Short mmCIF file of C-alpha atoms in Angstrom, two decimals:
data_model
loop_
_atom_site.label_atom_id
_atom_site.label_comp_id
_atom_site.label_asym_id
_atom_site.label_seq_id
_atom_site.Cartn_x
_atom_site.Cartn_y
_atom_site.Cartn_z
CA UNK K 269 11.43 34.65 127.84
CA UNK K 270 9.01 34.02 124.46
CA UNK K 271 10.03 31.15 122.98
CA UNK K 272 11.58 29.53 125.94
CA UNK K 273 8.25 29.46 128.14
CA UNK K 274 6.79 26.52 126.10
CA UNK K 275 8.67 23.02 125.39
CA UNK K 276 7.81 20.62 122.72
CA UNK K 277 8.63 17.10 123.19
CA UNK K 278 9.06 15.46 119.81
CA UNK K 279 6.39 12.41 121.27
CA UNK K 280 3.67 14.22 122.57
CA UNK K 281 4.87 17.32 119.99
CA UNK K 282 0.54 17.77 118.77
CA UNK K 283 -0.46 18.13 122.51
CA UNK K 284 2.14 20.84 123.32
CA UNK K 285 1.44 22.40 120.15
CA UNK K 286 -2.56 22.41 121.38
CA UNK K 287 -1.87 23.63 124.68
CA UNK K 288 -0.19 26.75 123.41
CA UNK K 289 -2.76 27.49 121.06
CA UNK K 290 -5.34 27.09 123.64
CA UNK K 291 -3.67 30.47 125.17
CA UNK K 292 -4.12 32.15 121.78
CA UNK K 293 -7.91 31.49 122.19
CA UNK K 294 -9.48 35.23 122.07
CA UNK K 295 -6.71 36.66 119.62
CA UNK K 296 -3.99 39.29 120.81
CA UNK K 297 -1.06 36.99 119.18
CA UNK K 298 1.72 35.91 120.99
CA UNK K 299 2.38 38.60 124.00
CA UNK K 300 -1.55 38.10 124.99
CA UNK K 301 -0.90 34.38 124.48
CA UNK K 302 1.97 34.73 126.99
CA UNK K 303 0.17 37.15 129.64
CA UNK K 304 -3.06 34.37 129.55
CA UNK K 305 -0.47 31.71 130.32
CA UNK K 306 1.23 34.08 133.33
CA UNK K 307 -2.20 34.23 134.48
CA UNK K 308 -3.66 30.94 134.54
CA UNK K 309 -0.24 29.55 136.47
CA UNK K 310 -0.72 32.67 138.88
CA UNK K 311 -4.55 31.33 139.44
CA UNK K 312 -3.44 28.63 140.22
CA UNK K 313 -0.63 29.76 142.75
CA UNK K 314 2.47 29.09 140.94
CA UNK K 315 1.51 25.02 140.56
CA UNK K 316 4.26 23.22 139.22
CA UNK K 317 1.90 20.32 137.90
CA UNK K 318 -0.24 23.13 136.34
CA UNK K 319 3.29 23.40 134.06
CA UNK K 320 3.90 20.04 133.08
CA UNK K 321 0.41 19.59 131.82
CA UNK K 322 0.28 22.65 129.49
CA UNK K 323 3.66 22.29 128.26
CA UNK K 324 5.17 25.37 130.22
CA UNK K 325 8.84 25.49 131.75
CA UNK K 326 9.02 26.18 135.28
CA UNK K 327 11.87 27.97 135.54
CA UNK K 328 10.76 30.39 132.66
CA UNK K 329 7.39 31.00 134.49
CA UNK K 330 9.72 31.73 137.93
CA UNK K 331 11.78 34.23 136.17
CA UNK K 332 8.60 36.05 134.51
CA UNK K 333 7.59 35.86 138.37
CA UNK K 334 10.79 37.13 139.66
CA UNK K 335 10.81 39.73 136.89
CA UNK K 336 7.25 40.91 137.27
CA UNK K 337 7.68 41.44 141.36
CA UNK K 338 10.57 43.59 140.99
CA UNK K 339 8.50 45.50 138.79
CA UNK K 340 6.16 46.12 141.22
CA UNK K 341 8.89 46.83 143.54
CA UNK K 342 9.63 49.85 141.90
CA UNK K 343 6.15 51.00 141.00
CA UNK K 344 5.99 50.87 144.73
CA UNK K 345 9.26 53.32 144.60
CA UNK K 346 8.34 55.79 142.39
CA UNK K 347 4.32 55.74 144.13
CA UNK K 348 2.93 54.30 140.81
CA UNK K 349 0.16 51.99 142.04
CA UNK K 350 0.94 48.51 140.58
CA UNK K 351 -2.49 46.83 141.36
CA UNK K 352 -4.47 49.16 138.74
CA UNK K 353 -4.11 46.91 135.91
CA UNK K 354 -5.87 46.57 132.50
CA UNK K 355 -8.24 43.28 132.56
CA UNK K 356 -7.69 40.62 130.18
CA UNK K 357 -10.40 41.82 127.61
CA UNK K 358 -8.48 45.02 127.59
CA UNK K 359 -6.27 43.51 124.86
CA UNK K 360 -6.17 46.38 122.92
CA UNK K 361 -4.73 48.91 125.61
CA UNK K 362 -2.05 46.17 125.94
CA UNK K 363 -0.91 45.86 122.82
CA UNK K 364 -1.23 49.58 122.04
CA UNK K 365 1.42 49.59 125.38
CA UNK K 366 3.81 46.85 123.55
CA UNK K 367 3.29 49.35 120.51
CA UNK K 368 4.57 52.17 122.16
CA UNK K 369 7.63 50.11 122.92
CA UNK K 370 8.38 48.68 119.78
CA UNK K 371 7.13 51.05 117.08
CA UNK K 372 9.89 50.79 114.93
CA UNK K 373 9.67 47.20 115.31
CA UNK K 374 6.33 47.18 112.29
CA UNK K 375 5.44 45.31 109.13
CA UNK K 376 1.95 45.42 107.38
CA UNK K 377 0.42 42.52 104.71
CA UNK K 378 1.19 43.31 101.46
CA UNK K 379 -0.91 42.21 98.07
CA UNK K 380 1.54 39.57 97.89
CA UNK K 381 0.31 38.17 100.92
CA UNK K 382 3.91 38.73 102.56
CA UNK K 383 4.68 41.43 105.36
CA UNK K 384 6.19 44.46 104.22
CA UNK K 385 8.50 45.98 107.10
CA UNK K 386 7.23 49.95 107.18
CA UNK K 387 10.09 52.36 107.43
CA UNK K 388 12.87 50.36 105.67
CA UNK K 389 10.57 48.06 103.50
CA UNK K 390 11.91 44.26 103.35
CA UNK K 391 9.69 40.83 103.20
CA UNK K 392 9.10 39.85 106.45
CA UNK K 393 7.46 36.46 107.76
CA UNK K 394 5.67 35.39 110.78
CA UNK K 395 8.25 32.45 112.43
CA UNK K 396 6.63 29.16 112.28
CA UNK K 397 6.51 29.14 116.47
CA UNK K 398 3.98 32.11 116.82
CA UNK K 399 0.67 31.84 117.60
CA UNK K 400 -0.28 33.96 114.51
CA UNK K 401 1.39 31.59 111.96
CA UNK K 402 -1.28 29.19 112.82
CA UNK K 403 -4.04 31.81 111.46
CA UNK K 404 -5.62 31.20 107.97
CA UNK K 405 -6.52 34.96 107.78
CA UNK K 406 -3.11 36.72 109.01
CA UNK K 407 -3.67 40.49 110.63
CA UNK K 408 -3.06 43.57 108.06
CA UNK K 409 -0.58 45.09 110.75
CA UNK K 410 1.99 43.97 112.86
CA UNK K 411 4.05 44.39 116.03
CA UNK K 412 6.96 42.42 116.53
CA UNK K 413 9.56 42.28 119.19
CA UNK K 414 12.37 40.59 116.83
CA UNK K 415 13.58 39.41 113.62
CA UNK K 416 15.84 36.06 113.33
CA UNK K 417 17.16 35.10 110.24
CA UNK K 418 17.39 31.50 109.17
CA UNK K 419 15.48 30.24 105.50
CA UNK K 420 13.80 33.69 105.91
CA UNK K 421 13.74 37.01 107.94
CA UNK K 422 11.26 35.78 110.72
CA UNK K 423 9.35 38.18 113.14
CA UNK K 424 8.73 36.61 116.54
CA UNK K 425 6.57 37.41 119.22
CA UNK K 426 4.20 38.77 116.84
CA UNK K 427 1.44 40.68 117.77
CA UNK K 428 -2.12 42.40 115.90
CA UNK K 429 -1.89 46.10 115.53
CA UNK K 430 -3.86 48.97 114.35
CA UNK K 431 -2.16 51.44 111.94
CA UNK K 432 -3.63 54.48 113.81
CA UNK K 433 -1.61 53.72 116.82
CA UNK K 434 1.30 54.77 114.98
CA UNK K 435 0.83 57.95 114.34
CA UNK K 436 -0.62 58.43 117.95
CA UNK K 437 2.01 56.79 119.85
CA UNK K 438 4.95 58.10 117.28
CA UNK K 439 3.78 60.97 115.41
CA UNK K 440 7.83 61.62 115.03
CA UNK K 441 8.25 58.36 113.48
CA UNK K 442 4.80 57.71 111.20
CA UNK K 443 3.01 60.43 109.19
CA UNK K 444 -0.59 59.68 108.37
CA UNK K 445 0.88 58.19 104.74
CA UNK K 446 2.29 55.67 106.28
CA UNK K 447 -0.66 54.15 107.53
CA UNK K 448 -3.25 54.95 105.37
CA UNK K 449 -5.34 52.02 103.24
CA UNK K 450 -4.47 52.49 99.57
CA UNK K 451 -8.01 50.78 99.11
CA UNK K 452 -9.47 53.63 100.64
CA UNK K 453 -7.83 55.92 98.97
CA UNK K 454 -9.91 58.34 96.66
CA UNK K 455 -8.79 58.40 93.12
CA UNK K 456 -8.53 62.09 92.09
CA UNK K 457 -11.01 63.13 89.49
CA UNK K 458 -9.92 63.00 85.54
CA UNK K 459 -10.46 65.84 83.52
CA UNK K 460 -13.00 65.67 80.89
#
């Protein structure tokens, strides 16, 4: 779904671009973004007009509907109880979840300013539609679910991470090294 949930039209393209970022209010980068905007239409019991005035494609929402019911269909079939839920200030447990999924999927800010992919290092940028692009401070670590080449290698659906998660989630992926701050580093002593 991602990118297809919003549309942009070229005359009104500063109030669409507004409306979307108004989802991003309270961080968690695009996939929070996304799950505020499921959300809000669901609060509002699937209202079409609720759509057209932040910018949102019907039909996307529907499927992401569709999608998330059959879900619960088979939570329902294998006894998993689908109604215990993290709340929405549990943004952290979610995007340790969409971590789990897409560890290998992982760049991290370099000096440069420019993300660094982590196991098979190449410059990496945040595409221009995320919610994260928008940020004058960008987040040290990343999650992303794809990269789409065009100018530039472009992550999308870009989400904040932290570097311990790695090791947690993949210990047979990321050693400690990979994640650990070369700021923090200690220098070793120098002999006198």
């Amino acid at each position: 779904l991602g990118a297809s949930v919003f549309f942009r039209p070229k005359e009104k393209a500063v109030h669409a671009d507004t409306a979307r970022l108004n989802f991003a209010r309270g961080g968690g980068g695009d996939h929070i973004a996304l799950m505020r905007c499921y959300n809000e239409w669901a609060a509002t019991d699937y209202n079409q007009q609720w759509c057209f005035e932040n910018y949102v494609q019907v039909k996307s929402m529907k499927k992401a509907r569709d999608i998330r019911e059959q879900l619960e269909g088979l939570c329902e079939r294998v006894e998993i109880d689908h109604t215990v839920c993290c709340k929405e200030e549990d943004i952290a447990a979610v995007l340790k979840s969409i971590t789990a999924g897409f560890f290998y999927n992982v760049a991290k800010l370099s000096r440069s300013g420019e993300f660094q992919t982590v196991k098979q290092p190449k410059t990496v940028y945040i595409h221009p539609s995320s919610v994260l692009s928008k940020e004058d401070d960008p987040p040290p670590w990343v999650v992303f679910f794809e990269l789409a080449f065009t100018t530039k290698e472009f992550m999308r659906q870009v989400a904040p991470i932290e570097p311990a998660w790695l090791v947690e989630i993949a210990p047979h992926f990321y050693q400690e090294s990979d994640v650990e701050d070369p700021k923090k580093k200690k220098m070793p002593k120098r002999g006198r």
